[in-house]
PDB file of C-alpha atoms and ligand atoms in Angstrom:
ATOM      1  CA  UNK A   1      98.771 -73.916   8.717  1.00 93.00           C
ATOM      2  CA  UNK A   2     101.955 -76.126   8.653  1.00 98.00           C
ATOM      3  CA  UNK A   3     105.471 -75.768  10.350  1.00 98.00           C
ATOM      4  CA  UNK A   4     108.035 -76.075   8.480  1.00 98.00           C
ATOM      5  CA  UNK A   5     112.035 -76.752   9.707  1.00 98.00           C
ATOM      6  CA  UNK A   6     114.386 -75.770   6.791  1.00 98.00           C
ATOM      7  CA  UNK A   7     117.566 -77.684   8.054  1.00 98.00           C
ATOM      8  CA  UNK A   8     121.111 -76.363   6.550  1.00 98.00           C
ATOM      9  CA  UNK A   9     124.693 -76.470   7.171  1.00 96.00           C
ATOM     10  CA  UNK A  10     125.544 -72.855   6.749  1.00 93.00           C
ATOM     11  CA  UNK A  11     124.292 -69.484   6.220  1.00 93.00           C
ATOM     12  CA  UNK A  12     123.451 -68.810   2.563  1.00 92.00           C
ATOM     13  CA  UNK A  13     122.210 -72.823   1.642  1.00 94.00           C
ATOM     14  CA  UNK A  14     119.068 -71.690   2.825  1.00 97.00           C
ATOM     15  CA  UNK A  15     118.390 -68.356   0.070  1.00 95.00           C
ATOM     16  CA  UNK A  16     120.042 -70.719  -2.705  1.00 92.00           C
ATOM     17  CA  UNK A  17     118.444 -74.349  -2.334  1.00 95.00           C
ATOM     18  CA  UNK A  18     115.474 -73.448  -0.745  1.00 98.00           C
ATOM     19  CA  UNK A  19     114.935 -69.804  -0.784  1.00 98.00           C
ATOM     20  CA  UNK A  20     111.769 -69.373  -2.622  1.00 98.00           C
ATOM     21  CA  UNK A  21     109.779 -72.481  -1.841  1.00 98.00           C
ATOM     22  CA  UNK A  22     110.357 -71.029   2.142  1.00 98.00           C
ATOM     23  CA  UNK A  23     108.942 -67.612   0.826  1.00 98.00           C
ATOM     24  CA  UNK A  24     106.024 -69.363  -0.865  1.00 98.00           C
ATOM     25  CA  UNK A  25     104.749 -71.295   2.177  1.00 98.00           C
ATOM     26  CA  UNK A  26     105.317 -68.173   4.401  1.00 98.00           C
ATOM     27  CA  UNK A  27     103.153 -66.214   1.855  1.00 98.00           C
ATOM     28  CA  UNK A  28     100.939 -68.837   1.877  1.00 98.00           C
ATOM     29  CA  UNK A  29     100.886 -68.561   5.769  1.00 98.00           C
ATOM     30  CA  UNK A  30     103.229 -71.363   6.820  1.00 98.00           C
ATOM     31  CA  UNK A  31     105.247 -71.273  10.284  1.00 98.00           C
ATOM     32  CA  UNK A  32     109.032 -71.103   8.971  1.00 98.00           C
ATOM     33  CA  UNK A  33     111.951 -72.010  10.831  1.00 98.00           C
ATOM     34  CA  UNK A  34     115.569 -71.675   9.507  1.00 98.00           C
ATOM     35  CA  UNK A  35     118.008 -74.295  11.725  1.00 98.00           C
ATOM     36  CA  UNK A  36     121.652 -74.024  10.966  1.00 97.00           C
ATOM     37  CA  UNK A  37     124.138 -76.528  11.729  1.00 97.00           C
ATOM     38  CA  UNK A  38     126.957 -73.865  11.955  1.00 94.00           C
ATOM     39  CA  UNK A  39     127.759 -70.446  11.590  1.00 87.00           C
ATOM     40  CA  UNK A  40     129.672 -70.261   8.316  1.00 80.00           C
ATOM     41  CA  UNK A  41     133.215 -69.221  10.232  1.00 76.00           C
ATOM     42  CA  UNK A  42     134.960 -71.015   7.427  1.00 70.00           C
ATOM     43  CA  UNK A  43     133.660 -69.015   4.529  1.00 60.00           C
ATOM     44  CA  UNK A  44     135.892 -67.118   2.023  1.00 54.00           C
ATOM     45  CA  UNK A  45     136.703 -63.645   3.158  1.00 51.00           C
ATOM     46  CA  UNK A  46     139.645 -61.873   4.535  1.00 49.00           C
ATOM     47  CA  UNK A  47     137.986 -61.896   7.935  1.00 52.00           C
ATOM     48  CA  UNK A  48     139.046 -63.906  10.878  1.00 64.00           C
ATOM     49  CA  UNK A  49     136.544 -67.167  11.465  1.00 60.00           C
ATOM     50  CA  UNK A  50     135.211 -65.797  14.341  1.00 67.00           C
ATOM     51  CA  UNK A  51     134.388 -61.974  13.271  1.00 79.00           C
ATOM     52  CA  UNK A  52     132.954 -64.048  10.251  1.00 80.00           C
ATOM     53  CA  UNK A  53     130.717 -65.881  12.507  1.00 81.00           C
ATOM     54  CA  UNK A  54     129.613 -62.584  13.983  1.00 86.00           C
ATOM     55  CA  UNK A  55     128.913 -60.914  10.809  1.00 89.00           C
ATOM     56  CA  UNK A  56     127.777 -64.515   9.292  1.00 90.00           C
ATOM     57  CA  UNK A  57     124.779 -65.136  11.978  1.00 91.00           C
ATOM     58  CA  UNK A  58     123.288 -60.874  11.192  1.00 93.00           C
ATOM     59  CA  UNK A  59     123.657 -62.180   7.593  1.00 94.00           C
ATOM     60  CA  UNK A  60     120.995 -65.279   8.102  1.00 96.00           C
ATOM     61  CA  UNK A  61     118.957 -63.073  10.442  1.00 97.00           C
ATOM     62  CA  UNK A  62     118.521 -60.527   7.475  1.00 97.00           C
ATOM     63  CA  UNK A  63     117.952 -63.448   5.289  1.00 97.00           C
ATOM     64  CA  UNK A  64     115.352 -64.927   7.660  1.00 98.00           C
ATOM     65  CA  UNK A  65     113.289 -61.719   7.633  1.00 98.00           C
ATOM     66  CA  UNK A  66     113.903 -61.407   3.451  1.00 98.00           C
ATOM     67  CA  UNK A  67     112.149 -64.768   3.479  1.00 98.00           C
ATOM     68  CA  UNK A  68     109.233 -64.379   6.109  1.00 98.00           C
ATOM     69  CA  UNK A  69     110.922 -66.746   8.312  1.00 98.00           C
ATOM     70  CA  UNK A  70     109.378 -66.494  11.665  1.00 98.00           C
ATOM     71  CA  UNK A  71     112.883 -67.650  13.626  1.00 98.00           C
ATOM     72  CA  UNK A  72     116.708 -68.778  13.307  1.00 98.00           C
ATOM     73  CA  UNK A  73     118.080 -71.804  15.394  1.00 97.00           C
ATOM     74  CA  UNK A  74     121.567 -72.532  15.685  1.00 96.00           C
ATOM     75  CA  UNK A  75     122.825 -76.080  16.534  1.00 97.00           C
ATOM     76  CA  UNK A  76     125.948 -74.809  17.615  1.00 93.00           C
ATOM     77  CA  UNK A  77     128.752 -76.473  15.309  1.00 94.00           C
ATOM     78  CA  UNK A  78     131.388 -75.006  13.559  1.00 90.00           C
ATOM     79  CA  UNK A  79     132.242 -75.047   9.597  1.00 89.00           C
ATOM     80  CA  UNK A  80     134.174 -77.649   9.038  1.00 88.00           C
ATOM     81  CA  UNK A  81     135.396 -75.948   5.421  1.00 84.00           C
ATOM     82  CA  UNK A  82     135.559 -77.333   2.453  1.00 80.00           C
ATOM     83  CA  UNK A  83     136.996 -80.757   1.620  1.00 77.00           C
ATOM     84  CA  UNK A  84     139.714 -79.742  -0.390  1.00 76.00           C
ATOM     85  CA  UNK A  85     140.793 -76.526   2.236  1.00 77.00           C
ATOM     86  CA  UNK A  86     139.086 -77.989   5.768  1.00 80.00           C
ATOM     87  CA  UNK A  87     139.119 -76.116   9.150  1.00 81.00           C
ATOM     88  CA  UNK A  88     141.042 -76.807  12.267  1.00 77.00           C
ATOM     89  CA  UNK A  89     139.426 -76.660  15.578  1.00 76.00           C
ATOM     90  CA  UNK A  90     137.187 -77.563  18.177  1.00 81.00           C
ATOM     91  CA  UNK A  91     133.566 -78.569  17.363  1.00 89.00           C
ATOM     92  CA  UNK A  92     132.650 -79.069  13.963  1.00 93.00           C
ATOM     93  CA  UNK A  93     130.159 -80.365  12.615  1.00 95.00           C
ATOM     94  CA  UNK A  94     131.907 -83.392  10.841  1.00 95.00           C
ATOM     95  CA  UNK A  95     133.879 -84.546  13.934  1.00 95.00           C
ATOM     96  CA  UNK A  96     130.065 -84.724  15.690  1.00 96.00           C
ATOM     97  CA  UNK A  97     128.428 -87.682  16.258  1.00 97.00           C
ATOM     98  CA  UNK A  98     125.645 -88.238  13.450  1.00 98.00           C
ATOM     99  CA  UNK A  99     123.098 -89.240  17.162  1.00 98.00           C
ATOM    100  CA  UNK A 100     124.317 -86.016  18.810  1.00 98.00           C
ATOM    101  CA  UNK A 101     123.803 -83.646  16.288  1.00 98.00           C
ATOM    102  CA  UNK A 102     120.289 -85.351  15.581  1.00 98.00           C
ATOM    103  CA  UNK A 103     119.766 -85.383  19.034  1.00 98.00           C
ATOM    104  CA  UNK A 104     119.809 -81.226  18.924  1.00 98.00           C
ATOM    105  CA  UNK A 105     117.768 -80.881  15.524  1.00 98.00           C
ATOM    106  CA  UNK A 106     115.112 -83.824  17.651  1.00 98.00           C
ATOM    107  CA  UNK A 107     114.175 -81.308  19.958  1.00 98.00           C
ATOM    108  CA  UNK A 108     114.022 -78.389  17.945  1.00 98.00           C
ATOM    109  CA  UNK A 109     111.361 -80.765  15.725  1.00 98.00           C
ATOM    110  CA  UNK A 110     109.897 -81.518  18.361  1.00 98.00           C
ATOM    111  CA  UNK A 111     109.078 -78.021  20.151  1.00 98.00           C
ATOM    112  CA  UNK A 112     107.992 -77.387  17.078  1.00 98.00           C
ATOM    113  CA  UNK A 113     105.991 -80.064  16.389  1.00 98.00           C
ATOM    114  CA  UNK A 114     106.847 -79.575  12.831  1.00 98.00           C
ATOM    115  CA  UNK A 115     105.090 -80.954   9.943  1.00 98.00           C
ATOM    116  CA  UNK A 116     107.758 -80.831   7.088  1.00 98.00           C
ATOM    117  CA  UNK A 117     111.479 -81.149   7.416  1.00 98.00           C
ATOM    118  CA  UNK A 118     114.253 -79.791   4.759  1.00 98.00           C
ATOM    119  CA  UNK A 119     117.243 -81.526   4.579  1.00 98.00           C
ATOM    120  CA  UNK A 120     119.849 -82.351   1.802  1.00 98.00           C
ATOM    121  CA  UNK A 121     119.929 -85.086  -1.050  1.00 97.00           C
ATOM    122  CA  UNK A 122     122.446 -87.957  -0.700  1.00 95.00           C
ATOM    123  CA  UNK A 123     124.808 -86.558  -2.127  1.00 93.00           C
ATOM    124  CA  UNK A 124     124.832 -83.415   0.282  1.00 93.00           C
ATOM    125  CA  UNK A 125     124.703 -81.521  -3.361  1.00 91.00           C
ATOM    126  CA  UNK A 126     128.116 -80.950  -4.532  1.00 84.00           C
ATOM    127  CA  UNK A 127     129.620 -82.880  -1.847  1.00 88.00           C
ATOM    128  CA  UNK A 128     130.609 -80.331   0.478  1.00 90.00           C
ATOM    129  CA  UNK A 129     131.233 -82.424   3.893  1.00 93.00           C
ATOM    130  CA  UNK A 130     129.380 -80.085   6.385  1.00 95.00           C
ATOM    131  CA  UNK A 131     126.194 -80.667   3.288  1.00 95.00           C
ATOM    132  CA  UNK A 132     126.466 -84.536   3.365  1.00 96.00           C
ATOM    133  CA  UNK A 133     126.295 -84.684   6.968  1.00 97.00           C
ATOM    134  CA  UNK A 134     123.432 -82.409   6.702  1.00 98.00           C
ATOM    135  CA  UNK A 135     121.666 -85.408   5.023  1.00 98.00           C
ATOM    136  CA  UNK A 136     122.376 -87.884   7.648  1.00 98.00           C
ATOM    137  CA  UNK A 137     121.523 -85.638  10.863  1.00 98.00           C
ATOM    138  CA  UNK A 138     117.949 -84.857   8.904  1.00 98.00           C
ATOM    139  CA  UNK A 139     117.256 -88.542   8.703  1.00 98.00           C
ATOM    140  CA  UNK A 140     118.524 -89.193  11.835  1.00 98.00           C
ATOM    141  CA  UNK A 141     116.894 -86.552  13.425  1.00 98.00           C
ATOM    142  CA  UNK A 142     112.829 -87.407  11.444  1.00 98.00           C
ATOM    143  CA  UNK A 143     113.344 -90.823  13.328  1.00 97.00           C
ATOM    144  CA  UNK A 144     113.920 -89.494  17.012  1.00 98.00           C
ATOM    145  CA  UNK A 145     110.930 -86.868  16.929  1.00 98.00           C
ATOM    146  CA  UNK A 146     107.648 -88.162  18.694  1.00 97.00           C
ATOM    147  CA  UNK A 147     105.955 -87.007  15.770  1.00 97.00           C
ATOM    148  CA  UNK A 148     107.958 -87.913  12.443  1.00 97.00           C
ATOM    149  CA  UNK A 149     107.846 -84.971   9.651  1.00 98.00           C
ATOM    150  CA  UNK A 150     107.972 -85.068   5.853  1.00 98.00           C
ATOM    151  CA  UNK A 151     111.105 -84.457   5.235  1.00 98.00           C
ATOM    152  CA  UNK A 152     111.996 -83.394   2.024  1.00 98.00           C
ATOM    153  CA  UNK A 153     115.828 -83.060   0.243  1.00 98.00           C
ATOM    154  CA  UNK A 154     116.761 -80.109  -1.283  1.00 98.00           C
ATOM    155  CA  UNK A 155     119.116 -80.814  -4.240  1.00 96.00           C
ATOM    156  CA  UNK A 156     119.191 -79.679  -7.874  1.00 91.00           C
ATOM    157  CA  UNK A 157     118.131 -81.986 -11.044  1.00 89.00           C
ATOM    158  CA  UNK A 158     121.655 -82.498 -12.142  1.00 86.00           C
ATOM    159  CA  UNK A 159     120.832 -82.742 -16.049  1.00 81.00           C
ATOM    160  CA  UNK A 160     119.154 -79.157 -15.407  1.00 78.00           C
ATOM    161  CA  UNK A 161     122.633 -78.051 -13.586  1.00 75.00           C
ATOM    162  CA  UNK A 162     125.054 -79.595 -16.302  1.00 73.00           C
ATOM    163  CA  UNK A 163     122.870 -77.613 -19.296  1.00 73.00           C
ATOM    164  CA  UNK A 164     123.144 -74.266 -17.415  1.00 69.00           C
ATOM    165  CA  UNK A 165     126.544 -74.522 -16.235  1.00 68.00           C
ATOM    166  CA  UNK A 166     127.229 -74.559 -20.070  1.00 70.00           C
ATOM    167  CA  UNK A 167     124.799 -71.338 -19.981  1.00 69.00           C
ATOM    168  CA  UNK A 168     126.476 -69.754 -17.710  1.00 66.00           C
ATOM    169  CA  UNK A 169     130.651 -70.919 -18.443  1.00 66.00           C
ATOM    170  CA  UNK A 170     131.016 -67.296 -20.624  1.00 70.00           C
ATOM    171  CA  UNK A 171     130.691 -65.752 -17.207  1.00 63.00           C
ATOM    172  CA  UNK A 172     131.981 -67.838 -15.214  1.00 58.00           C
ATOM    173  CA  UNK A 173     135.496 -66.687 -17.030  1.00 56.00           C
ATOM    174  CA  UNK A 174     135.448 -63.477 -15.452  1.00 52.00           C
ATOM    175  CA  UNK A 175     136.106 -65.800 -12.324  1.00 50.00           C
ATOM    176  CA  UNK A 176     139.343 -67.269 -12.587  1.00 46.00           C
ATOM    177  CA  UNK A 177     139.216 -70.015  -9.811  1.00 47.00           C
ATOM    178  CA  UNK A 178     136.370 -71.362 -10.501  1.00 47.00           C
ATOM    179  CA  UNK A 179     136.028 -74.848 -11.134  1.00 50.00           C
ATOM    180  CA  UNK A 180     132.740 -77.069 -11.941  1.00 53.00           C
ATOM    181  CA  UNK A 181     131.973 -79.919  -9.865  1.00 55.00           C
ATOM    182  CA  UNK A 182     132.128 -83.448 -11.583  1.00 56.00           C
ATOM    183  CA  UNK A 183     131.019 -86.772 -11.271  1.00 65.00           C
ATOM    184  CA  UNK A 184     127.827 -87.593  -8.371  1.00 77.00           C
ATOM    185  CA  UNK A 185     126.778 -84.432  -7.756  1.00 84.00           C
ATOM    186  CA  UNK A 186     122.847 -83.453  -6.306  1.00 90.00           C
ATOM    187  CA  UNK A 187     120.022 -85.951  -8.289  1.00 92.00           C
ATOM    188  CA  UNK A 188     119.477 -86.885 -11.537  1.00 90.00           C
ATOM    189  CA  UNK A 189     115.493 -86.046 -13.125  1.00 89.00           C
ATOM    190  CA  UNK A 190     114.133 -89.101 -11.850  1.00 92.00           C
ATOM    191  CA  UNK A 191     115.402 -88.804  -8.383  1.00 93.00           C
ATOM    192  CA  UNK A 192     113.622 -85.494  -7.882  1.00 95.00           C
ATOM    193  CA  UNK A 193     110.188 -85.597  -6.972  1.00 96.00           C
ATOM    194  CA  UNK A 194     109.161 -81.904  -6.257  1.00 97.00           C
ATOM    195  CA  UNK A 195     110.122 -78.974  -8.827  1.00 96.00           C
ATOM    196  CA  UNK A 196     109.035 -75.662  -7.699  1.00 97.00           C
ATOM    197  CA  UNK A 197     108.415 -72.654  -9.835  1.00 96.00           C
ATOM    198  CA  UNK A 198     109.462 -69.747  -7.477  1.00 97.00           C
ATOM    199  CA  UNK A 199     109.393 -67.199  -9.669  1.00 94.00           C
ATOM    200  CA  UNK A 200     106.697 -66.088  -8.141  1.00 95.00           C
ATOM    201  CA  UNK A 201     109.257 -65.023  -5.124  1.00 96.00           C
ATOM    202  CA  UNK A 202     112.140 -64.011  -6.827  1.00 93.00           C
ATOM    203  CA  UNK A 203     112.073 -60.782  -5.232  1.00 93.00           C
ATOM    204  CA  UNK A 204     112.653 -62.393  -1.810  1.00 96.00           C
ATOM    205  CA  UNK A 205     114.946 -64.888  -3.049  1.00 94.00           C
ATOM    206  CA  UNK A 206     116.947 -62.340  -4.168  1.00 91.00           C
ATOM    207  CA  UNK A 207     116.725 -60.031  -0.674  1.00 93.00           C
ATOM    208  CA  UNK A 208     117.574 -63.525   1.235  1.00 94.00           C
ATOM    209  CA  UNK A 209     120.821 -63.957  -1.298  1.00 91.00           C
ATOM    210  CA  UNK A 210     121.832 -59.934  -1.167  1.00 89.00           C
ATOM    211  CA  UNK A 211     121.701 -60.411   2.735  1.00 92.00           C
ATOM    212  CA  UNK A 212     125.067 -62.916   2.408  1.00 89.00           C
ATOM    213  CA  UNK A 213     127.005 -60.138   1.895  1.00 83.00           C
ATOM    214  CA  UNK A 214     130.375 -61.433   3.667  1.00 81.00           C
ATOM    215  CA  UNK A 215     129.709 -64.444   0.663  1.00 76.00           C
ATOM    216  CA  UNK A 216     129.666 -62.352  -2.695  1.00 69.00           C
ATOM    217  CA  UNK A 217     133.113 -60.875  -2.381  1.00 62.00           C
ATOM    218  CA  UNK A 218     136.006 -61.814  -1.811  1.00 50.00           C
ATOM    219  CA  UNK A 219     135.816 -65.688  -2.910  1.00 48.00           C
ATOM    220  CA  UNK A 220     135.007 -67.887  -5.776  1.00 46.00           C
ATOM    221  CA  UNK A 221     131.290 -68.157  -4.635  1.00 58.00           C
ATOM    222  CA  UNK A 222     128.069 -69.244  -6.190  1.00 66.00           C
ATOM    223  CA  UNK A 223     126.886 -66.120  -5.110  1.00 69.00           C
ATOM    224  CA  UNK A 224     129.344 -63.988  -6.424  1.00 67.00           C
ATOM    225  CA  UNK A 225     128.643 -65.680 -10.001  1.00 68.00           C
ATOM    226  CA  UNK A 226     125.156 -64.794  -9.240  1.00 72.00           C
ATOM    227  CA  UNK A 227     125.567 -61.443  -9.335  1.00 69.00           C
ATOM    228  CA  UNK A 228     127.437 -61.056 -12.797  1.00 70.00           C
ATOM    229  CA  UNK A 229     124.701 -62.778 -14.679  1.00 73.00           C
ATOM    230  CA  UNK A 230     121.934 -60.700 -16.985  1.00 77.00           C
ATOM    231  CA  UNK A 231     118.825 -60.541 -15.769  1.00 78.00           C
ATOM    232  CA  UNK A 232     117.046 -63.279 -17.809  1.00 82.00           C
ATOM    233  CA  UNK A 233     119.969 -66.066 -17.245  1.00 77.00           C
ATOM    234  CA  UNK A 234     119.851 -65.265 -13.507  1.00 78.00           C
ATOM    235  CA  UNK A 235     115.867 -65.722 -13.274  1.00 83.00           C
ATOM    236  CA  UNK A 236     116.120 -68.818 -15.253  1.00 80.00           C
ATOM    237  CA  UNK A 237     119.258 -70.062 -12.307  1.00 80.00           C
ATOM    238  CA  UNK A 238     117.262 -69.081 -10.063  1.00 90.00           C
ATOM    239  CA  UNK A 239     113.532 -69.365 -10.615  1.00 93.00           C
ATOM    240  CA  UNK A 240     113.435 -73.490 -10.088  1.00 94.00           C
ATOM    241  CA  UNK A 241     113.928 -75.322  -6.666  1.00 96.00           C
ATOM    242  CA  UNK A 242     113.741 -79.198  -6.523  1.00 97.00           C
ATOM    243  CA  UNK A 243     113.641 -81.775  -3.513  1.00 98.00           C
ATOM    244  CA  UNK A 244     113.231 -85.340  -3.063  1.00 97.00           C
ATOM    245  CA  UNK A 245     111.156 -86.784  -0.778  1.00 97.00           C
ATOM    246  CA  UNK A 246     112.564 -89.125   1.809  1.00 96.00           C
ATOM    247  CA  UNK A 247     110.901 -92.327   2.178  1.00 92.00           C
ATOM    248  CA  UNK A 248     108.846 -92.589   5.392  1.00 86.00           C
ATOM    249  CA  UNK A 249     110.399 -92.486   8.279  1.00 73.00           C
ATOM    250  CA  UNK A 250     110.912 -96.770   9.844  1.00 65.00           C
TER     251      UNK A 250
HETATM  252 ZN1   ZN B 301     126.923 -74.651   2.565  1.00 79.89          ZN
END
């Protein structure tokens, strides 16, 4: 049985990148371990960050438990918001050193002596900063562990995204804010070298996302365009996960 370190920069990446593959290989017997780089305090609610943080860290526990997960680790940074609306404060995660926050994930990796490592594609998906540095502490952190994992990239095959966005845009008018991401955004087909049908999971895919509560309302969220689509559309969002797989580690 293998050990697997799912690596994310807040609580809810985890159910919506990676949330079914995790389910399969703790079906399948798999040791997995959720690591967050921070706690989500600049999310969209009404709540203040550090109630959110509270509530935000239950959320991933639920999540964790939806999935099989067999623990949560927190690194210990703080949302550094989105690049358009970013946070003020002390500690996060973009104002870290790339080495310190590796550093951390190292010797998580390590007392884990994990086999597989999730991290983000090079674009850190849509480009959220908190999700590109995500991609740099992951490689960072494979090549300071005594015993270098696979580490493989969540992202999304972008062609895939781009069709059912247009799927989806009847919906997405019932949500007056939001706007679609453009230009280099997650992979394009031939990047991707792992496709996963998780439909097979769904069911805990779905219990990881319902856990995110704090996310759905309140927000222009992913999430809370999840929930409005019919039952078909959403298993056809949902029922795919893709990575790339990093080259080995030097
Ligand atoms: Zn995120």
């Amino acid at each position: 049985m293998a050990t697997v370190v799912s690596f994310h920069a807040h609580p809810d990446d985890e159910a919506l990148l990676t949330g079914g593959w995790l389910a399969q290989r703790a079906a399948a017997g798999d040791r997995v371990v959720l690591v967050f780089a921070t706690d989500g305090g600049a999310g969209l609610t009404g709540a203040d960050a550090g109630g959110l943080a509270v509530r935000r860290r239950a959320e991933a526990a639920a999540s964790a438990h939806a999935l099989g997960a067999a623990a949560v680790e927190w690194l210990g940074y703080a949302d550094s918001g989105m690049a358009a609306m970013p946070s003020q404060g002390a500690d996060r995660f973009t104002d870290a050193p790339v080495d310190a926050a590796a550093r951390r994930l190292a010797a998580l990796l390590d007392a884990e002596d994990a086999d597989v490592l999730t991290g983000y594609d090079a674009n850190g998906g849509y480009g959220h900063p908190d999700h590109v540095r995500v991609h740099h502490v992951a490689r960072r952190a494979r090549a300071l562990t005594v015993r270098p994992p696979q580490l493989l990239e969540a992202t999304r095959d972008r062609t895939w995204l781009v069709r059912g966005l247009a799927l989806v845009r009847p919906f997405a008018r019932v949500l007056p804010g939001l706007t679609l991401p453009a230009g280099e955004i997650y992979s394009t087909a031939d990047q991707v070298t792992l496709r996963v049908d998780v439909r097979d999971q769904l069911t805990a895919k779905r219990a990881a996302l319902a856990a995110h509560a704090s996310q759905a309302t309140g927000g222009v969220r992913t999430l809370a365009l999840l929930r409005l689509l019919p039952a078909p559309v959403a298993r056809r969002v949902l029922g795919t996960e893709w990575f790339v797989e990093a080259p080995p580690a030097a």
